[in-house]
Coordinates of C-alpha atoms and ligand atoms in Angstrom, one line a residue:
M1 CA 42.6 11.6 34.4
K2 CA 40.8 13.0 37.4
S3 CA 42.1 11.4 40.7
S4 CA 40.3 11.1 44.0
S5 CA 40.6 8.8 47.0
T6 CA 38.4 7.1 49.6
Q7 CA 38.8 4.3 52.1
V8 CA 36.5 1.7 50.4
A9 CA 35.6 1.8 46.7
I10 CA 32.3 -0.1 46.2
I11 CA 31.5 -1.2 42.6
G12 CA 27.7 -1.6 42.2
A13 CA 24.7 0.3 43.8
G14 CA 22.4 -2.7 44.2
P15 CA 21.3 -3.9 47.7
A16 CA 24.8 -5.3 48.5
G17 CA 26.7 -2.1 47.6
L18 CA 24.3 0.3 49.2
L19 CA 23.9 -1.7 52.4
L20 CA 27.7 -2.1 52.7
G21 CA 28.1 1.7 52.2
A22 CA 25.5 2.4 54.9
L23 CA 27.1 -0.1 57.4
L24 CA 30.6 1.4 56.7
A25 CA 29.2 4.9 57.3
K26 CA 27.9 3.8 60.7
A27 CA 31.4 2.6 61.5
G28 CA 32.9 5.9 60.4
I29 CA 34.4 4.4 57.3
E30 CA 34.3 6.5 54.1
S31 CA 33.1 4.9 50.8
V32 CA 32.4 5.8 47.2
I33 CA 30.0 3.7 45.2
V34 CA 30.6 3.5 41.4
E35 CA 27.5 2.3 39.5
Q36 CA 27.2 1.7 35.8
R37 CA 23.5 2.4 35.5
S38 CA 21.1 5.2 36.5
P39 CA 19.2 5.2 39.9
E40 CA 16.0 4.8 37.9
Y41 CA 17.3 1.7 36.2
V42 CA 18.5 0.2 39.5
L43 CA 15.1 0.8 41.0
G44 CA 13.3 -0.7 38.0
R45 CA 14.5 -4.2 38.7
I46 CA 11.7 -6.4 40.1
R47 CA 13.2 -8.8 42.6
A48 CA 11.9 -11.0 45.5
G49 CA 11.7 -9.5 48.9
V50 CA 11.5 -12.1 51.7
L51 CA 13.8 -10.8 54.4
E52 CA 15.3 -13.0 57.0
Q53 CA 15.7 -11.5 60.6
V54 CA 19.4 -11.3 60.0
T55 CA 18.7 -9.0 57.0
V56 CA 16.2 -6.9 59.0
D57 CA 18.8 -6.5 61.8
L58 CA 21.4 -5.4 59.4
L59 CA 19.1 -2.8 57.8
E60 CA 18.3 -1.6 61.3
A61 CA 22.0 -1.3 62.1
A62 CA 22.4 0.7 58.9
G63 CA 19.6 3.0 59.9
A64 CA 17.4 2.0 56.9
A65 CA 14.6 0.0 58.5
A66 CA 11.9 2.6 59.3
R67 CA 9.7 2.0 56.3
L68 CA 10.4 -1.7 56.4
H69 CA 8.9 -1.8 59.9
A70 CA 6.0 0.4 58.9
E71 CA 5.1 -1.3 55.6
G72 CA 6.8 -4.7 55.7
L73 CA 4.5 -7.8 56.2
P74 CA 5.6 -10.2 59.0
H75 CA 5.0 -13.8 57.9
E76 CA 5.0 -16.6 60.4
G77 CA 4.1 -19.4 58.1
V78 CA 4.2 -20.6 54.5
E79 CA 2.0 -23.1 52.6
L80 CA 3.0 -26.0 50.5
C81 CA 0.4 -27.1 47.9
F82 CA 0.4 -30.6 46.4
G83 CA -2.1 -33.3 45.6
G84 CA -4.9 -30.7 45.4
A85 CA -4.5 -29.5 49.0
R86 CA -2.5 -26.9 51.0
H87 CA -0.4 -27.6 54.1
R88 CA 0.8 -24.8 56.3
I89 CA 4.3 -24.9 57.8
D90 CA 4.1 -23.0 61.1
M91 CA 7.6 -21.5 60.9
H92 CA 7.1 -19.3 64.0
R93 CA 6.3 -22.2 66.2
L94 CA 8.9 -24.6 64.7
T95 CA 11.7 -22.1 65.1
G96 CA 10.9 -20.8 68.5
G97 CA 9.4 -17.5 67.4
K98 CA 11.2 -16.6 64.2
R99 CA 9.5 -15.1 61.1
V100 CA 10.4 -13.5 57.8
T101 CA 9.3 -10.1 56.6
V102 CA 7.9 -9.6 53.1
Y103 CA 9.1 -6.3 51.7
G104 CA 10.1 -5.8 48.1
Q105 CA 13.8 -5.6 47.2
T106 CA 13.1 -2.5 45.2
E107 CA 11.9 -0.9 48.5
V108 CA 15.0 -2.0 50.3
T109 CA 17.1 -0.5 47.5
R110 CA 15.1 2.7 47.6
D111 CA 15.4 3.1 51.3
L112 CA 19.2 2.6 51.1
M113 CA 19.5 5.1 48.2
V114 CA 17.5 7.7 50.2
L115 CA 19.7 7.1 53.3
R116 CA 22.9 7.5 51.3
A117 CA 21.8 10.6 49.6
A118 CA 20.6 12.2 52.8
A119 CA 24.0 11.5 54.4
G120 CA 25.7 13.2 51.4
L121 CA 27.7 10.1 50.6
A122 CA 29.2 9.8 47.2
T123 CA 27.5 7.6 44.6
V124 CA 28.6 7.9 40.9
Y125 CA 25.8 6.7 38.7
D126 CA 26.1 6.2 34.9
A127 CA 29.8 5.3 35.2
A128 CA 31.3 3.7 32.1
D129 CA 34.1 1.2 31.6
V130 CA 34.5 0.6 35.4
R131 CA 37.7 -1.4 36.2
P132 CA 39.2 -2.5 39.5
H133 CA 43.0 -2.1 39.5
G134 CA 46.0 -3.1 41.6
F135 CA 44.0 -5.1 44.2
D136 CA 46.8 -7.5 44.5
G137 CA 48.9 -4.7 45.9
A138 CA 48.6 -2.2 48.7
R139 CA 47.1 0.7 46.7
P140 CA 44.2 -0.5 44.7
S141 CA 42.0 1.9 42.6
V142 CA 38.9 1.8 40.5
R143 CA 39.1 3.5 37.1
F144 CA 35.9 4.6 35.2
R145 CA 34.7 7.2 32.8
K146 CA 32.0 9.7 33.7
D147 CA 30.6 12.3 31.3
G148 CA 33.6 11.6 29.0
T149 CA 36.2 12.2 31.7
E150 CA 38.5 9.4 32.9
H151 CA 38.6 9.0 36.7
E152 CA 40.8 7.1 39.1
L153 CA 39.5 6.4 42.6
H154 CA 42.3 5.4 44.9
C155 CA 41.3 3.4 47.9
D156 CA 42.4 1.0 50.6
F157 CA 39.9 -1.7 49.6
I158 CA 37.5 -2.6 46.7
A159 CA 34.2 -4.2 47.3
G160 CA 32.9 -6.0 44.2
C161 CA 29.1 -5.7 44.7
D162 CA 28.4 -5.6 40.9
G163 CA 26.3 -8.7 40.6
Y164 CA 26.7 -11.9 38.5
H165 CA 27.5 -10.0 35.3
G166 CA 29.8 -7.5 37.0
I167 CA 33.4 -6.7 36.2
S168 CA 34.9 -7.5 39.6
R169 CA 34.8 -11.3 39.4
Q170 CA 35.9 -11.1 35.8
S171 CA 38.9 -9.1 36.8
V172 CA 40.3 -11.9 39.0
P173 CA 42.8 -14.2 37.2
E174 CA 41.0 -17.4 36.2
S175 CA 43.7 -19.4 37.9
A176 CA 42.8 -17.8 41.2
L177 CA 39.1 -18.6 41.0
E178 CA 37.1 -21.8 41.2
T179 CA 33.4 -21.8 40.2
F180 CA 30.6 -24.2 40.8
E181 CA 27.4 -24.0 38.8
R182 CA 24.1 -25.7 38.1
V183 CA 21.7 -24.3 35.5
Y184 CA 18.1 -25.5 35.8
P185 CA 16.2 -26.7 32.7
F186 CA 13.3 -24.3 33.1
G187 CA 12.5 -20.6 33.9
W188 CA 10.0 -18.7 36.1
L189 CA 7.4 -16.6 34.3
G190 CA 6.5 -13.8 36.8
V191 CA 3.6 -11.4 36.9
L192 CA 3.1 -8.3 39.1
S193 CA -0.5 -7.2 39.5
E194 CA -2.4 -4.6 41.5
T195 CA -4.7 -7.3 43.0
P196 CA -5.0 -8.5 46.6
P197 CA -2.9 -11.6 47.3
V198 CA -4.7 -14.9 47.0
S199 CA -3.6 -15.7 50.6
H200 CA -2.0 -13.8 53.4
E201 CA 1.0 -16.1 53.3
L202 CA 3.1 -17.5 50.4
I203 CA 2.0 -20.6 48.6
Y204 CA 4.6 -22.9 46.9
S205 CA 2.9 -25.4 44.6
N206 CA 4.2 -28.7 43.3
H207 CA 1.9 -29.7 40.4
E208 CA 2.2 -32.2 37.6
R209 CA 1.9 -29.2 35.2
G210 CA 4.8 -27.6 36.9
F211 CA 5.7 -25.3 39.9
A212 CA 3.8 -22.2 40.9
L213 CA 4.3 -19.6 43.6
C214 CA 1.9 -17.1 45.0
S215 CA 3.6 -14.1 46.7
M216 CA 3.0 -10.5 47.3
R217 CA 4.5 -7.0 47.6
S218 CA 1.7 -5.6 49.8
T219 CA -1.9 -6.2 50.7
T220 CA -2.9 -4.7 47.4
R221 CA 0.0 -5.8 45.1
S222 CA 0.6 -9.5 44.2
R223 CA 3.5 -11.4 42.7
Y224 CA 2.9 -14.7 41.0
Y225 CA 5.1 -17.2 39.2
V226 CA 4.7 -20.3 37.1
Q227 CA 7.5 -22.6 36.0
C228 CA 7.9 -22.4 32.2
P229 CA 10.2 -23.9 29.5
L230 CA 13.5 -22.1 29.1
D231 CA 12.7 -21.2 25.5
D232 CA 9.3 -19.6 26.3
K233 CA 8.9 -16.0 25.2
V234 CA 7.1 -13.6 27.6
E235 CA 5.3 -12.2 24.5
S236 CA 3.6 -15.5 24.0
W237 CA 2.0 -15.4 27.4
S238 CA -1.2 -13.3 27.5
D239 CA -2.5 -12.3 30.9
D240 CA -5.4 -14.7 30.5
A241 CA -3.1 -17.6 29.7
F242 CA -1.0 -16.8 32.7
W243 CA -4.0 -16.7 35.1
G244 CA -5.4 -19.9 33.6
E245 CA -2.1 -21.7 34.1
L246 CA -1.7 -20.4 37.6
R247 CA -5.2 -21.5 38.6
A248 CA -4.6 -24.9 37.1
R249 CA -1.6 -25.4 39.4
L250 CA -3.3 -24.4 42.6
D251 CA -5.7 -26.2 45.0
P252 CA -9.5 -25.6 44.2
A253 CA -9.9 -23.1 47.1
A254 CA -7.0 -20.9 46.0
A255 CA -8.0 -21.2 42.4
E256 CA -11.4 -20.0 43.3
A257 CA -10.2 -17.2 45.5
L258 CA -7.6 -15.9 43.0
V259 CA -8.3 -12.3 42.0
T260 CA -6.8 -11.6 38.6
G261 CA -6.1 -8.3 36.9
P262 CA -3.9 -6.7 34.2
S263 CA -0.1 -7.5 34.7
I264 CA 1.9 -4.4 35.4
E265 CA 5.1 -6.3 34.9
K266 CA 5.7 -9.7 33.2
S267 CA 9.1 -11.4 32.7
I268 CA 10.8 -14.7 32.5
A269 CA 13.9 -15.4 34.6
P270 CA 16.3 -18.3 34.3
L271 CA 17.3 -20.3 37.4
R272 CA 20.9 -21.2 38.4
S273 CA 23.0 -22.1 41.3
F274 CA 26.4 -20.5 41.2
V275 CA 29.3 -20.0 43.6
A276 CA 32.8 -18.5 43.0
E277 CA 35.5 -19.4 45.5
P278 CA 37.3 -17.7 47.2
M279 CA 35.5 -14.4 47.8
R280 CA 38.6 -12.3 48.5
F281 CA 41.6 -11.5 46.3
G282 CA 44.1 -9.3 48.0
R283 CA 42.3 -6.0 48.6
L284 CA 39.3 -7.0 46.4
F285 CA 36.3 -8.6 48.2
L286 CA 33.3 -10.1 46.3
A287 CA 29.9 -9.8 47.9
G288 CA 26.3 -10.7 46.9
D289 CA 25.5 -11.8 43.4
A290 CA 29.0 -11.1 42.3
A291 CA 30.1 -14.2 44.2
H292 CA 27.0 -16.4 44.2
I293 CA 23.6 -17.0 42.7
V294 CA 20.7 -19.1 44.1
P295 CA 17.5 -20.2 42.4
P296 CA 14.7 -17.9 43.8
T297 CA 12.8 -20.8 45.3
G298 CA 14.3 -20.3 48.7
A299 CA 14.2 -16.4 48.5
K300 CA 17.9 -16.3 49.6
G301 CA 19.5 -14.0 47.1
L302 CA 19.0 -10.7 48.9
N303 CA 19.6 -12.3 52.3
L304 CA 22.9 -13.8 51.3
A305 CA 24.0 -10.4 49.9
A306 CA 23.1 -8.8 53.2
G307 CA 25.0 -11.4 55.2
D308 CA 28.1 -11.0 53.0
V309 CA 28.2 -7.2 53.5
G310 CA 27.4 -7.6 57.2
L311 CA 30.5 -9.7 57.7
L312 CA 32.6 -7.5 55.4
S313 CA 31.6 -4.2 57.1
R314 CA 32.6 -5.8 60.5
A315 CA 35.9 -7.0 59.1
L316 CA 36.8 -3.6 57.6
A317 CA 35.8 -1.9 60.9
E318 CA 38.1 -4.2 62.7
H319 CA 40.9 -3.4 60.3
Y320 CA 40.6 0.4 60.8
S321 CA 39.7 0.5 64.5
E322 CA 41.5 -2.4 66.1
K323 CA 44.3 -2.6 63.5
S324 CA 43.4 -6.3 63.2
D325 CA 43.0 -8.2 59.8
A326 CA 41.6 -11.3 61.4
G327 CA 38.1 -10.5 60.0
I328 CA 39.4 -9.7 56.6
D329 CA 41.6 -12.8 56.4
S330 CA 38.6 -15.0 57.4
Y331 CA 35.9 -13.2 55.4
S332 CA 35.8 -15.6 52.5
E333 CA 35.7 -18.8 54.6
R334 CA 33.0 -17.4 56.9
C335 CA 30.8 -16.2 54.0
L336 CA 31.2 -19.4 52.0
R337 CA 30.0 -21.5 54.9
R338 CA 26.7 -19.6 55.0
V339 CA 26.5 -19.4 51.2
W340 CA 26.8 -23.1 50.7
R341 CA 24.2 -23.8 53.3
A342 CA 21.8 -21.5 51.5
E343 CA 22.8 -23.0 48.1
R344 CA 22.0 -26.5 49.5
F345 CA 18.6 -25.4 50.8
S346 CA 17.7 -23.5 47.6
W347 CA 18.8 -26.4 45.4
W348 CA 16.9 -28.9 47.6
F349 CA 13.7 -26.8 47.6
T350 CA 13.9 -26.3 43.8
S351 CA 14.5 -30.0 43.2
L352 CA 11.5 -30.9 45.4
M353 CA 9.0 -28.4 43.9
H354 CA 9.7 -28.4 40.2
K355 CA 9.0 -30.7 37.3
F356 CA 12.3 -31.7 35.6
P357 CA 12.5 -33.3 32.2
D358 CA 13.5 -36.6 33.8
T359 CA 11.1 -36.4 36.8
G360 CA 8.6 -38.8 35.1
G361 CA 6.1 -40.8 37.0
F362 CA 8.5 -42.3 39.5
G363 CA 10.1 -38.9 40.2
Q364 CA 6.6 -37.3 40.7
R365 CA 5.8 -40.0 43.3
I366 CA 9.0 -39.5 45.1
Q367 CA 8.4 -35.7 45.3
R368 CA 4.9 -36.4 46.5
A369 CA 6.2 -38.8 49.1
E370 CA 8.8 -36.4 50.3
L371 CA 6.2 -33.6 50.6
D372 CA 3.8 -35.9 52.4
Y373 CA 6.5 -36.9 54.8
L374 CA 7.6 -33.2 55.2
V375 CA 4.3 -31.8 56.2
H376 CA 3.6 -34.6 58.6
S377 CA 7.0 -34.7 60.3
E378 CA 7.9 -32.2 63.0
A379 CA 11.6 -32.8 62.3
A380 CA 11.3 -32.4 58.5
S381 CA 9.1 -29.3 58.8
T382 CA 11.5 -27.8 61.4
A383 CA 14.4 -28.3 59.0
L384 CA 12.5 -26.5 56.2
A385 CA 11.4 -23.7 58.6
E386 CA 14.8 -23.0 60.1
N387 CA 16.4 -22.7 56.7
Y388 CA 13.6 -20.6 55.3
V389 CA 13.6 -18.1 58.2
G390 CA 17.4 -18.0 57.8
L391 CA 20.3 -19.6 59.6
P392 CA 22.4 -17.4 62.0
L393 CA 24.9 -15.1 60.3
E394 CA 27.7 -17.1 62.0
S395 CA 27.1 -20.5 63.5
Ligands
LIG401 N1 30.4 -1.3 37.0 C1 29.6 -0.7 37.9 N2 28.4 -1.2 38.3 C2 28.1 -2.4 37.8 C3 28.9 -3.2 36.9 C4 30.1 -2.5 36.5 N3 30.9 -3.1 35.6 N4 28.3 -4.3 36.6 C5 27.1 -4.4 37.3 N5 27.0 -3.2 38.0 C6 25.9 -2.9 38.9 C7 24.5 -3.3 38.4 O1 24.0 -2.3 37.5 C8 23.7 -3.4 39.7 O2 23.1 -2.1 40.0 O3 26.0 -3.6 40.1 C9 24.7 -3.7 40.8 C10 24.6 -5.2 41.2 O4 23.3 -5.3 41.9 P1 22.6 -6.7 42.0 O5 22.7 -7.4 40.7 O6 21.2 -6.5 42.5 O7 23.4 -7.6 43.0 P2 23.5 -7.4 44.6 O8 23.6 -6.0 45.0 O9 24.5 -8.5 45.0 O10 22.1 -7.9 45.1 C11 21.7 -9.3 45.1 O11 19.9 -8.8 43.7 O12 19.9 -10.0 41.8 C12 19.3 -9.9 43.0 O13 18.5 -12.0 43.6 C13 19.5 -11.1 43.8 O14 18.3 -10.5 45.6 C14 19.6 -10.6 45.1 C15 20.2 -9.3 45.0
LIG402 C1 8.7 -12.9 45.4 O1 7.9 -12.3 46.1 O2 9.1 -12.4 44.3 C2 9.3 -14.2 45.8 C3 8.9 -14.7 47.0 C4 9.5 -15.9 47.5 C5 10.3 -16.6 46.6 C6 10.7 -16.1 45.3 C7 10.1 -14.9 44.9 O3 10.8 -17.8 47.0

């Protein structure tokens, strides 16, 4: 057994773990990240990238926002498509000047990886059998195997940033955890293509054939989704079938303007809402997907992960610098308040935009009436806009 020590052991080198490590470094706090996969695998995951200002501010504070500012696409509005027409929600006006930035999560992860490597901070990739230990006591540790050698990383605190399927939440006694979940009866079939986006802003479409979303990664790379049955297989969707279905769910002008091309990535993702409470167990803190999942409709996943680690990094800095545990002791409660507001918005937007098995004719009319009210009501549009651009980290 090879022993080492650090102040904060971070399990998981996704956006949450990497951003936490960067924010801790800025506060002079040492961390080691232990990641089960390779850097290439982590970067290979295609995920949404609609960044709230809170997330942009945290990336700036971490020193990882240069490329984001150079290549990110500021978006001041979003369009809702229903009844054969598009309606723009002017988020910038409705929120007194706020906007989101479209910048792929893969790029956020890449920027954070480059920053960490340049700072010479320790990240153990391809770690096997990672286990958090002793987090209910004063000297926790993370054990793992690397190249056949057993390691024990002693630390003051463990941050479980290992995602929904990670080991951290699973290591908490079931009696200490309460979970809340809703699984949606459909999936999203997503396509990435080297084609110019159909519009300069995102289009969310409610159609009787099902939901569709037009998004982008840059001005030359587009990301599209159509709602599909949970038991659909990606192999059964040819590119032509996808483009035809997407066109059928858009308004005529967008369908006409759509530039199609070969898919460079095609996948089906399930949708779920999930929250584990609390998010702290002794000296183990859960952050990001390890603690909560949102359906992608509201593009909140990355933003919630960033908010969690923003609060956690401040709490740990308070512990080490001011010798105060007030932030640590209130971490879970403060995170969960923001998490549940995002869960509500993501659930509401998913319920409004998708065709459910029991939607039926009445349900379709109700959705249409709500959308009609929403795009013609300043109050309702403002409510959507302020949730979409992101609520304050603490309010
Ligand atoms: N040991 C070490 N690492 C692990 C383990 C384990 N037992 N289990 C999982 N991991 C790693 C995964 O390989 C992954 O790199 O933890 C990382 C978790 O990253 P994410 O799943 O991306 O979660 P998070 O960092 O919270 O980011 C949330 O990612 O899933 C999207 O929509 C979500 O945008 C949101 C963001
Ligand atoms: C994406 O670009 O992948 C994306 C954008 C907005 C969403 C979901 C996904 O709500």
